PDB file of C-alpha atoms and ligand atoms in Angstrom:
ATOM      1  CA  UNK R  26      15.066  -1.380   6.461  1.00 63.00           C
ATOM      2  CA  UNK R  27      12.383  -3.580   4.936  1.00 87.00           C
ATOM      3  CA  UNK R  28      13.407  -6.661   3.002  1.00 96.00           C
ATOM      4  CA  UNK R  29      13.473  -6.700  -0.811  1.00 98.00           C
ATOM      5  CA  UNK R  30      10.314  -8.043  -2.389  1.00 98.00           C
ATOM      6  CA  UNK R  31      10.102 -10.993  -4.751  1.00 99.00           C
ATOM      7  CA  UNK R  32       7.242 -11.525  -7.192  1.00 99.00           C
ATOM      8  CA  UNK R  33       6.778 -15.120  -8.388  1.00 99.00           C
ATOM      9  CA  UNK R  34       5.154 -16.014 -11.705  1.00 98.00           C
ATOM     10  CA  UNK R  35       3.830 -19.575 -11.739  1.00 98.00           C
ATOM     11  CA  UNK R  36       1.417 -21.594 -13.863  1.00 98.00           C
ATOM     12  CA  UNK R  37       1.190 -24.907 -12.051  1.00 98.00           C
ATOM     13  CA  UNK R  38       2.115 -26.842  -8.973  1.00 98.00           C
ATOM     14  CA  UNK R  39       4.412 -24.224  -7.439  1.00 98.00           C
ATOM     15  CA  UNK R  40       6.987 -26.414  -5.748  1.00 98.00           C
ATOM     16  CA  UNK R  41       9.689 -23.860  -6.573  1.00 98.00           C
ATOM     17  CA  UNK R  42       7.486 -21.149  -5.080  1.00 98.00           C
ATOM     18  CA  UNK R  43       7.258 -23.342  -1.981  1.00 99.00           C
ATOM     19  CA  UNK R  44      11.058 -23.589  -1.825  1.00 98.00           C
ATOM     20  CA  UNK R  45      11.189 -19.774  -1.862  1.00 98.00           C
ATOM     21  CA  UNK R  46       8.511 -19.531   0.846  1.00 98.00           C
ATOM     22  CA  UNK R  47      10.376 -22.075   2.978  1.00 98.00           C
ATOM     23  CA  UNK R  48      13.664 -20.193   2.574  1.00 98.00           C
ATOM     24  CA  UNK R  49      11.963 -16.961   3.624  1.00 98.00           C
ATOM     25  CA  UNK R  50      10.279 -18.653   6.593  1.00 98.00           C
ATOM     26  CA  UNK R  51      13.553 -20.193   7.797  1.00 98.00           C
ATOM     27  CA  UNK R  52      15.355 -16.860   7.571  1.00 97.00           C
ATOM     28  CA  UNK R  53      17.783 -18.184   4.941  1.00 97.00           C
ATOM     29  CA  UNK R  54      16.365 -15.779   2.367  1.00 98.00           C
ATOM     30  CA  UNK R  55      15.903 -12.261   3.693  1.00 98.00           C
ATOM     31  CA  UNK R  56      13.112 -11.192   1.413  1.00 98.00           C
ATOM     32  CA  UNK R  57       9.363 -10.733   1.347  1.00 98.00           C
ATOM     33  CA  UNK R  58       6.962 -12.250  -1.105  1.00 98.00           C
ATOM     34  CA  UNK R  59       5.420  -9.450  -3.166  1.00 98.00           C
ATOM     35  CA  UNK R  60       2.849 -11.779  -4.677  1.00 98.00           C
ATOM     36  CA  UNK R  61       2.182 -14.812  -6.840  1.00 99.00           C
ATOM     37  CA  UNK R  62       1.062 -14.055 -10.387  1.00 98.00           C
ATOM     38  CA  UNK R  63      -0.500 -16.681 -12.607  1.00 98.00           C
ATOM     39  CA  UNK R  64      -1.996 -17.083 -16.048  1.00 98.00           C
ATOM     40  CA  UNK R  65      -4.040 -19.995 -14.700  1.00 98.00           C
ATOM     41  CA  UNK R  66      -6.562 -19.092 -11.978  1.00 97.00           C
ATOM     42  CA  UNK R  67      -6.744 -22.760 -10.960  1.00 97.00           C
ATOM     43  CA  UNK R  68      -2.958 -23.096 -10.480  1.00 98.00           C
ATOM     44  CA  UNK R  69      -2.054 -24.923  -7.281  1.00 98.00           C
ATOM     45  CA  UNK R  70       0.777 -22.428  -6.789  1.00 98.00           C
ATOM     46  CA  UNK R  71      -1.727 -19.677  -5.947  1.00 98.00           C
ATOM     47  CA  UNK R  72      -3.038 -21.637  -2.995  1.00 98.00           C
ATOM     48  CA  UNK R  73       0.336 -21.759  -1.326  1.00 98.00           C
ATOM     49  CA  UNK R  74      -0.058 -18.098  -0.322  1.00 98.00           C
ATOM     50  CA  UNK R  75      -2.775 -15.985   1.335  1.00 98.00           C
ATOM     51  CA  UNK R  76      -5.455 -14.643  -0.994  1.00 98.00           C
ATOM     52  CA  UNK R  77      -4.158 -11.078  -0.609  1.00 98.00           C
ATOM     53  CA  UNK R  78      -0.934 -12.127  -2.323  1.00 98.00           C
ATOM     54  CA  UNK R  79      -2.566 -13.831  -5.332  1.00 98.00           C
ATOM     55  CA  UNK R  80      -3.105 -12.338  -8.767  1.00 98.00           C
ATOM     56  CA  UNK R  81      -4.386 -14.355 -11.687  1.00 98.00           C
ATOM     57  CA  UNK R  82      -6.077 -13.718 -14.972  1.00 98.00           C
ATOM     58  CA  UNK R  83      -6.729 -15.834 -18.029  1.00 97.00           C
ATOM     59  CA  UNK R  84      -4.912 -14.368 -21.012  1.00 97.00           C
ATOM     60  CA  UNK R  85      -7.882 -15.369 -23.202  1.00 97.00           C
ATOM     61  CA  UNK R  86     -10.122 -12.966 -21.298  1.00 97.00           C
ATOM     62  CA  UNK R  87      -8.118  -9.984 -22.616  1.00 98.00           C
ATOM     63  CA  UNK R  88      -8.506  -8.548 -26.066  1.00 98.00           C
ATOM     64  CA  UNK R  89      -4.844  -9.091 -26.885  1.00 97.00           C
ATOM     65  CA  UNK R  90      -1.671 -10.579 -25.515  1.00 96.00           C
ATOM     66  CA  UNK R  91      -0.337  -7.044 -25.051  1.00 97.00           C
ATOM     67  CA  UNK R  92      -3.371  -6.100 -22.954  1.00 98.00           C
ATOM     68  CA  UNK R  93      -2.879  -9.171 -20.765  1.00 98.00           C
ATOM     69  CA  UNK R  94       0.785  -8.436 -20.259  1.00 98.00           C
ATOM     70  CA  UNK R  95       0.084  -4.774 -19.522  1.00 98.00           C
ATOM     71  CA  UNK R  96      -2.285  -5.870 -16.742  1.00 98.00           C
ATOM     72  CA  UNK R  97       0.209  -8.445 -15.462  1.00 98.00           C
ATOM     73  CA  UNK R  98       3.012  -5.888 -15.505  1.00 98.00           C
ATOM     74  CA  UNK R  99       0.874  -3.304 -13.713  1.00 98.00           C
ATOM     75  CA  UNK R 100       0.013  -5.849 -11.021  1.00 98.00           C
ATOM     76  CA  UNK R 101       3.674  -6.782 -10.562  1.00 98.00           C
ATOM     77  CA  UNK R 102       4.673  -3.111 -10.374  1.00 98.00           C
ATOM     78  CA  UNK R 103       1.877  -2.368  -7.880  1.00 98.00           C
ATOM     79  CA  UNK R 104       3.179  -5.176  -5.648  1.00 98.00           C
ATOM     80  CA  UNK R 105       6.417  -3.251  -5.213  1.00 98.00           C
ATOM     81  CA  UNK R 106       8.502  -6.180  -6.454  1.00 98.00           C
ATOM     82  CA  UNK R 107      12.248  -5.647  -6.578  1.00 98.00           C
ATOM     83  CA  UNK R 108      12.891  -9.014  -8.276  1.00 98.00           C
ATOM     84  CA  UNK R 109      10.571 -11.043 -10.460  1.00 98.00           C
ATOM     85  CA  UNK R 110      11.092 -14.786 -10.811  1.00 98.00           C
ATOM     86  CA  UNK R 111       9.433 -17.112 -13.281  1.00 98.00           C
ATOM     87  CA  UNK R 112       9.113 -20.422 -11.436  1.00 98.00           C
ATOM     88  CA  UNK R 113       7.224 -22.742 -13.724  1.00 98.00           C
ATOM     89  CA  UNK R 114       5.502 -19.912 -15.614  1.00 98.00           C
ATOM     90  CA  UNK R 115       4.620 -21.688 -18.830  1.00 96.00           C
ATOM     91  CA  UNK R 116       3.822 -18.778 -21.150  1.00 96.00           C
ATOM     92  CA  UNK R 117       6.337 -17.032 -23.339  1.00 96.00           C
ATOM     93  CA  UNK R 118       6.620 -13.416 -22.182  1.00 97.00           C
ATOM     94  CA  UNK R 119       6.430 -10.519 -24.626  1.00 97.00           C
ATOM     95  CA  UNK R 120       9.179  -7.989 -25.191  1.00 97.00           C
ATOM     96  CA  UNK R 121       7.384  -5.068 -23.537  1.00 97.00           C
ATOM     97  CA  UNK R 122       6.912  -6.921 -20.255  1.00 98.00           C
ATOM     98  CA  UNK R 123      10.493  -8.177 -20.280  1.00 98.00           C
ATOM     99  CA  UNK R 124      11.839  -4.681 -21.016  1.00 97.00           C
ATOM    100  CA  UNK R 125       9.747  -3.247 -18.206  1.00 97.00           C
ATOM    101  CA  UNK R 126      11.557  -5.436 -15.657  1.00 98.00           C
ATOM    102  CA  UNK R 127      14.870  -5.832 -17.480  1.00 96.00           C
ATOM    103  CA  UNK R 128      17.781  -6.856 -15.308  1.00 96.00           C
ATOM    104  CA  UNK R 129      15.590  -7.961 -12.418  1.00 97.00           C
ATOM    105  CA  UNK R 130      13.587 -10.779 -13.950  1.00 98.00           C
ATOM    106  CA  UNK R 131      14.877 -14.336 -13.490  1.00 98.00           C
ATOM    107  CA  UNK R 132      13.737 -17.754 -14.731  1.00 98.00           C
ATOM    108  CA  UNK R 133      14.494 -21.255 -13.552  1.00 98.00           C
ATOM    109  CA  UNK R 134      14.835 -23.768 -16.368  1.00 98.00           C
ATOM    110  CA  UNK R 135      15.232 -27.535 -16.029  1.00 98.00           C
ATOM    111  CA  UNK R 136      18.385 -28.048 -18.090  1.00 98.00           C
ATOM    112  CA  UNK R 137      22.018 -27.057 -18.230  1.00 98.00           C
ATOM    113  CA  UNK R 138      21.545 -24.113 -20.583  1.00 98.00           C
ATOM    114  CA  UNK R 139      22.434 -23.527 -23.357  1.00 98.00           C
ATOM    115  CA  UNK R 140      21.539 -27.201 -23.766  1.00 98.00           C
ATOM    116  CA  UNK R 141      17.850 -28.068 -24.151  1.00 98.00           C
ATOM    117  CA  UNK R 142      15.863 -24.856 -24.267  1.00 98.00           C
ATOM    118  CA  UNK R 143      12.063 -25.046 -24.280  1.00 97.00           C
ATOM    119  CA  UNK R 144       9.947 -27.957 -23.127  1.00 97.00           C
ATOM    120  CA  UNK R 145      10.721 -31.665 -22.695  1.00 98.00           C
ATOM    121  CA  UNK R 146      14.210 -31.086 -21.370  1.00 98.00           C
ATOM    122  CA  UNK R 147      14.542 -34.354 -19.437  1.00 98.00           C
ATOM    123  CA  UNK R 148      13.615 -36.559 -22.381  1.00 98.00           C
ATOM    124  CA  UNK R 149      15.838 -34.411 -24.587  1.00 98.00           C
ATOM    125  CA  UNK R 150      18.849 -34.886 -22.305  1.00 98.00           C
ATOM    126  CA  UNK R 151      18.305 -38.670 -22.319  1.00 98.00           C
ATOM    127  CA  UNK R 152      17.768 -38.792 -26.074  1.00 98.00           C
ATOM    128  CA  UNK R 153      20.965 -36.820 -26.614  1.00 98.00           C
ATOM    129  CA  UNK R 154      22.915 -39.304 -24.480  1.00 98.00           C
ATOM    130  CA  UNK R 155      24.079 -36.549 -22.143  1.00 98.00           C
ATOM    131  CA  UNK R 156      26.254 -37.641 -19.236  1.00 98.00           C
ATOM    132  CA  UNK R 157      25.030 -34.724 -17.120  1.00 98.00           C
ATOM    133  CA  UNK R 158      21.838 -32.763 -16.695  1.00 98.00           C
ATOM    134  CA  UNK R 159      20.525 -30.208 -14.228  1.00 98.00           C
ATOM    135  CA  UNK R 160      18.963 -26.780 -13.937  1.00 98.00           C
ATOM    136  CA  UNK R 161      19.832 -23.166 -14.573  1.00 98.00           C
ATOM    137  CA  UNK R 162      18.730 -19.779 -13.262  1.00 98.00           C
ATOM    138  CA  UNK R 163      19.088 -17.035 -15.840  1.00 98.00           C
ATOM    139  CA  UNK R 164      18.086 -13.460 -16.578  1.00 98.00           C
ATOM    140  CA  UNK R 165      15.015 -13.279 -18.804  1.00 98.00           C
ATOM    141  CA  UNK R 166      15.449 -11.754 -22.247  1.00 97.00           C
ATOM    142  CA  UNK R 167      13.017 -11.842 -25.179  1.00 95.00           C
ATOM    143  CA  UNK R 168      14.658 -14.911 -26.730  1.00 96.00           C
ATOM    144  CA  UNK R 169      13.320 -18.009 -24.947  1.00 96.00           C
ATOM    145  CA  UNK R 170      15.653 -19.537 -22.327  1.00 96.00           C
ATOM    146  CA  UNK R 171      18.555 -17.592 -23.822  1.00 96.00           C
ATOM    147  CA  UNK R 172      19.358 -14.965 -21.175  1.00 97.00           C
ATOM    148  CA  UNK R 173      22.591 -14.827 -19.240  1.00 98.00           C
ATOM    149  CA  UNK R 174      22.952 -17.844 -16.963  1.00 98.00           C
ATOM    150  CA  UNK R 175      23.706 -16.913 -13.349  1.00 98.00           C
ATOM    151  CA  UNK R 176      23.867 -20.282 -11.619  1.00 98.00           C
ATOM    152  CA  UNK R 177      23.534 -23.988 -12.371  1.00 98.00           C
ATOM    153  CA  UNK R 178      23.236 -27.234 -10.445  1.00 98.00           C
ATOM    154  CA  UNK R 179      24.183 -30.491 -12.145  1.00 97.00           C
ATOM    155  CA  UNK R 180      23.840 -34.220 -11.671  1.00 98.00           C
ATOM    156  CA  UNK R 181      25.136 -37.319 -13.421  1.00 98.00           C
ATOM    157  CA  UNK R 182      22.576 -39.182 -15.495  1.00 98.00           C
ATOM    158  CA  UNK R 183      22.285 -42.704 -14.082  1.00 93.00           C
ATOM    159  CA  UNK R 184      22.042 -45.863 -16.187  1.00 92.00           C
ATOM    160  CA  UNK R 185      18.410 -46.743 -16.914  1.00 94.00           C
ATOM    161  CA  UNK R 186      17.213 -43.244 -16.017  1.00 97.00           C
ATOM    162  CA  UNK R 187      13.694 -42.281 -17.110  1.00 97.00           C
ATOM    163  CA  UNK R 188      12.490 -38.748 -17.892  1.00 98.00           C
ATOM    164  CA  UNK R 189      10.186 -38.895 -14.851  1.00 98.00           C
ATOM    165  CA  UNK R 190      12.939 -39.937 -12.466  1.00 98.00           C
ATOM    166  CA  UNK R 191      15.283 -37.378 -13.935  1.00 98.00           C
ATOM    167  CA  UNK R 192      12.632 -34.661 -13.545  1.00 98.00           C
ATOM    168  CA  UNK R 193      12.322 -35.520  -9.842  1.00 98.00           C
ATOM    169  CA  UNK R 194      16.058 -35.450  -9.274  1.00 98.00           C
ATOM    170  CA  UNK R 195      16.448 -32.145 -11.134  1.00 98.00           C
ATOM    171  CA  UNK R 196      13.486 -30.639  -9.272  1.00 98.00           C
ATOM    172  CA  UNK R 197      15.213 -31.365  -5.959  1.00 98.00           C
ATOM    173  CA  UNK R 198      18.192 -29.372  -7.240  1.00 98.00           C
ATOM    174  CA  UNK R 199      15.916 -26.555  -8.437  1.00 98.00           C
ATOM    175  CA  UNK R 200      14.602 -26.222  -4.892  1.00 98.00           C
ATOM    176  CA  UNK R 201      18.155 -25.520  -3.720  1.00 98.00           C
ATOM    177  CA  UNK R 202      19.394 -23.455  -6.638  1.00 98.00           C
ATOM    178  CA  UNK R 203      16.527 -20.977  -6.858  1.00 98.00           C
ATOM    179  CA  UNK R 204      16.592 -19.780  -3.220  1.00 98.00           C
ATOM    180  CA  UNK R 205      20.402 -19.630  -3.318  1.00 98.00           C
ATOM    181  CA  UNK R 206      20.327 -17.450  -6.433  1.00 98.00           C
ATOM    182  CA  UNK R 207      17.599 -15.241  -4.997  1.00 98.00           C
ATOM    183  CA  UNK R 208      19.688 -14.808  -1.888  1.00 98.00           C
ATOM    184  CA  UNK R 209      22.422 -13.338  -4.064  1.00 98.00           C
ATOM    185  CA  UNK R 210      19.917 -11.196  -5.985  1.00 98.00           C
ATOM    186  CA  UNK R 211      18.278  -9.665  -2.921  1.00 98.00           C
ATOM    187  CA  UNK R 212      21.672  -8.999  -1.364  1.00 97.00           C
ATOM    188  CA  UNK R 213      22.041  -6.317  -4.039  1.00 97.00           C
ATOM    189  CA  UNK R 214      25.236  -7.876  -5.400  1.00 97.00           C
ATOM    190  CA  UNK R 215      23.882  -9.330  -8.657  1.00 98.00           C
ATOM    191  CA  UNK R 216      23.430  -7.408 -11.891  1.00 97.00           C
ATOM    192  CA  UNK R 217      23.496  -7.958 -15.624  1.00 96.00           C
ATOM    193  CA  UNK R 218      25.315  -5.909 -18.230  1.00 94.00           C
ATOM    194  CA  UNK R 219      25.624  -6.590 -21.917  1.00 90.00           C
ATOM    195  CA  UNK R 220      24.927 -10.314 -21.666  1.00 90.00           C
ATOM    196  CA  UNK R 221      27.231 -10.881 -18.694  1.00 94.00           C
ATOM    197  CA  UNK R 222      26.242 -11.475 -15.089  1.00 96.00           C
ATOM    198  CA  UNK R 223      28.046  -9.276 -12.601  1.00 97.00           C
ATOM    199  CA  UNK R 224      28.659 -10.083  -8.950  1.00 97.00           C
ATOM    200  CA  UNK R 225      29.926  -7.140  -6.910  1.00 96.00           C
ATOM    201  CA  UNK R 226      30.420  -5.385 -10.251  1.00 96.00           C
ATOM    202  CA  UNK R 227      32.795  -8.109 -11.479  1.00 95.00           C
ATOM    203  CA  UNK R 228      31.897 -10.099 -14.607  1.00 95.00           C
ATOM    204  CA  UNK R 229      31.333 -13.827 -14.167  1.00 95.00           C
ATOM    205  CA  UNK R 230      32.359 -15.824 -17.179  1.00 92.00           C
ATOM    206  CA  UNK R 231      31.031 -19.174 -16.003  1.00 96.00           C
ATOM    207  CA  UNK R 232      27.835 -19.835 -14.049  1.00 97.00           C
ATOM    208  CA  UNK R 233      27.982 -20.115 -10.275  1.00 98.00           C
ATOM    209  CA  UNK R 234      27.326 -23.571  -8.819  1.00 98.00           C
ATOM    210  CA  UNK R 235      25.974 -24.946  -5.550  1.00 97.00           C
ATOM    211  CA  UNK R 236      28.585 -25.555  -2.868  1.00 94.00           C
ATOM    212  CA  UNK R 237      28.463 -28.145  -0.083  1.00 92.00           C
ATOM    213  CA  UNK R 238      26.330 -25.839   2.087  1.00 93.00           C
ATOM    214  CA  UNK R 239      23.907 -25.217  -0.807  1.00 94.00           C
ATOM    215  CA  UNK R 240      25.164 -21.676  -1.210  1.00 95.00           C
ATOM    216  CA  UNK R 241      26.564 -20.373  -4.490  1.00 97.00           C
ATOM    217  CA  UNK R 242      30.242 -20.614  -5.376  1.00 96.00           C
ATOM    218  CA  UNK R 243      32.609 -19.131  -6.130  1.00 94.00           C
ATOM    219  CA  UNK R 244      31.629 -15.761  -4.674  1.00 93.00           C
ATOM    220  CA  UNK R 245      34.241 -13.093  -3.945  1.00 87.00           C
ATOM    221  CA  UNK R 246      32.873 -12.922  -0.392  1.00 90.00           C
ATOM    222  CA  UNK R 247      30.061 -14.792   1.339  1.00 88.00           C
ATOM    223  CA  UNK R 248      26.525 -13.447   1.609  1.00 88.00           C
ATOM    224  CA  UNK R 249      26.071 -12.592   5.291  1.00 83.00           C
TER     225      UNK R 249
HETATM  226  C1  GAR F 330      10.092 -26.705 -12.901  1.00 62.97           C
HETATM  227  O1  GAR F 330      10.777 -27.888 -13.207  1.00 62.97           O
HETATM  228  C2  GAR F 330      10.640 -25.547 -13.725  1.00 62.97           C
HETATM  229  O2  GAR F 330      12.026 -25.612 -13.901  1.00 62.97           O
HETATM  230  C3  GAR F 330       9.920 -25.757 -15.032  1.00 62.97           C
HETATM  231  O3  GAR F 330       8.611 -26.104 -14.658  1.00 62.97           O
HETATM  232  C4  GAR F 330       8.644 -26.778 -13.403  1.00 62.97           C
HETATM  233  C5  GAR F 330       7.702 -26.080 -12.463  1.00 62.97           C
HETATM  234  O4  GAR F 330       7.542 -26.810 -11.275  1.00 62.97           O
HETATM  235  N1  GAR F 330       9.943 -24.609 -15.837  1.00 62.97           N
HETATM  236  C6  GAR F 330       9.979 -24.646 -17.163  1.00 62.97           C
HETATM  237  O5  GAR F 330      10.005 -25.673 -17.795  1.00 62.97           O
HETATM  238  C7  GAR F 330       9.966 -23.286 -17.828  1.00 62.97           C
HETATM  239  N2  GAR F 330      10.303 -23.443 -19.208  1.00 62.97           N
HETATM  240  P1  GAR F 330       6.875 -26.156 -10.000  1.00 62.97           P
HETATM  241  O6  GAR F 330       5.554 -25.525 -10.469  1.00 62.97           O
HETATM  242  O7  GAR F 330       6.633 -27.287  -9.074  1.00 62.97           O
HETATM  243  O8  GAR F 330       7.815 -25.126  -9.450  1.00 62.97           O
END
């Protein structure tokens, strides 16, 4: 049986994409990359994969946002993607595109949602005096950064922390959390129903976290 396919949407550097590629290459993540899709043709992320797996188009070159998202959605569908992950995709997605891939579109966000939606999360966590910060992987819904959270990784904010340093430390966690969550997704054991994440059909009332082996916990049974 061929492995499930993952489409990655990225606008910039693509270090989370790289973490996915590395997890696939090491065999830790039994999946195939369906393609990398970008709103910025110059995005470094695109160059992490062979040309045949790249799709990019400037939204401004379409007559409307809907037309752009129709083309993006058609390209994702044509890639045969089973799961779609926004990994540093910096445009807000429209309802039609989100509905088209409902329940199989994930986003990684650099905060402990529901705290600090949107941009500037590291500075926001410092300004709020938070003791902890981190990252979340959640299902995408039309409301920004508001979908059901599947998994989180957290760290303690150190004295004298800067937004830049915090961003680096959180990014290192993102590179663990995203492949771990995708591993669960492609295992076929993750779903979403009515605002709740389900694992093996059982509702999860709190987000999963990284365990000492960088897998997700608690799971009813390990992912083989
Ligand atoms: C990551 O920190 C990701 O969580 C964030 O952008 C960065 C992309 O880095 N995403 C968002 O802020 C989405 N709202 P990368 O291109 O190196 O993966």
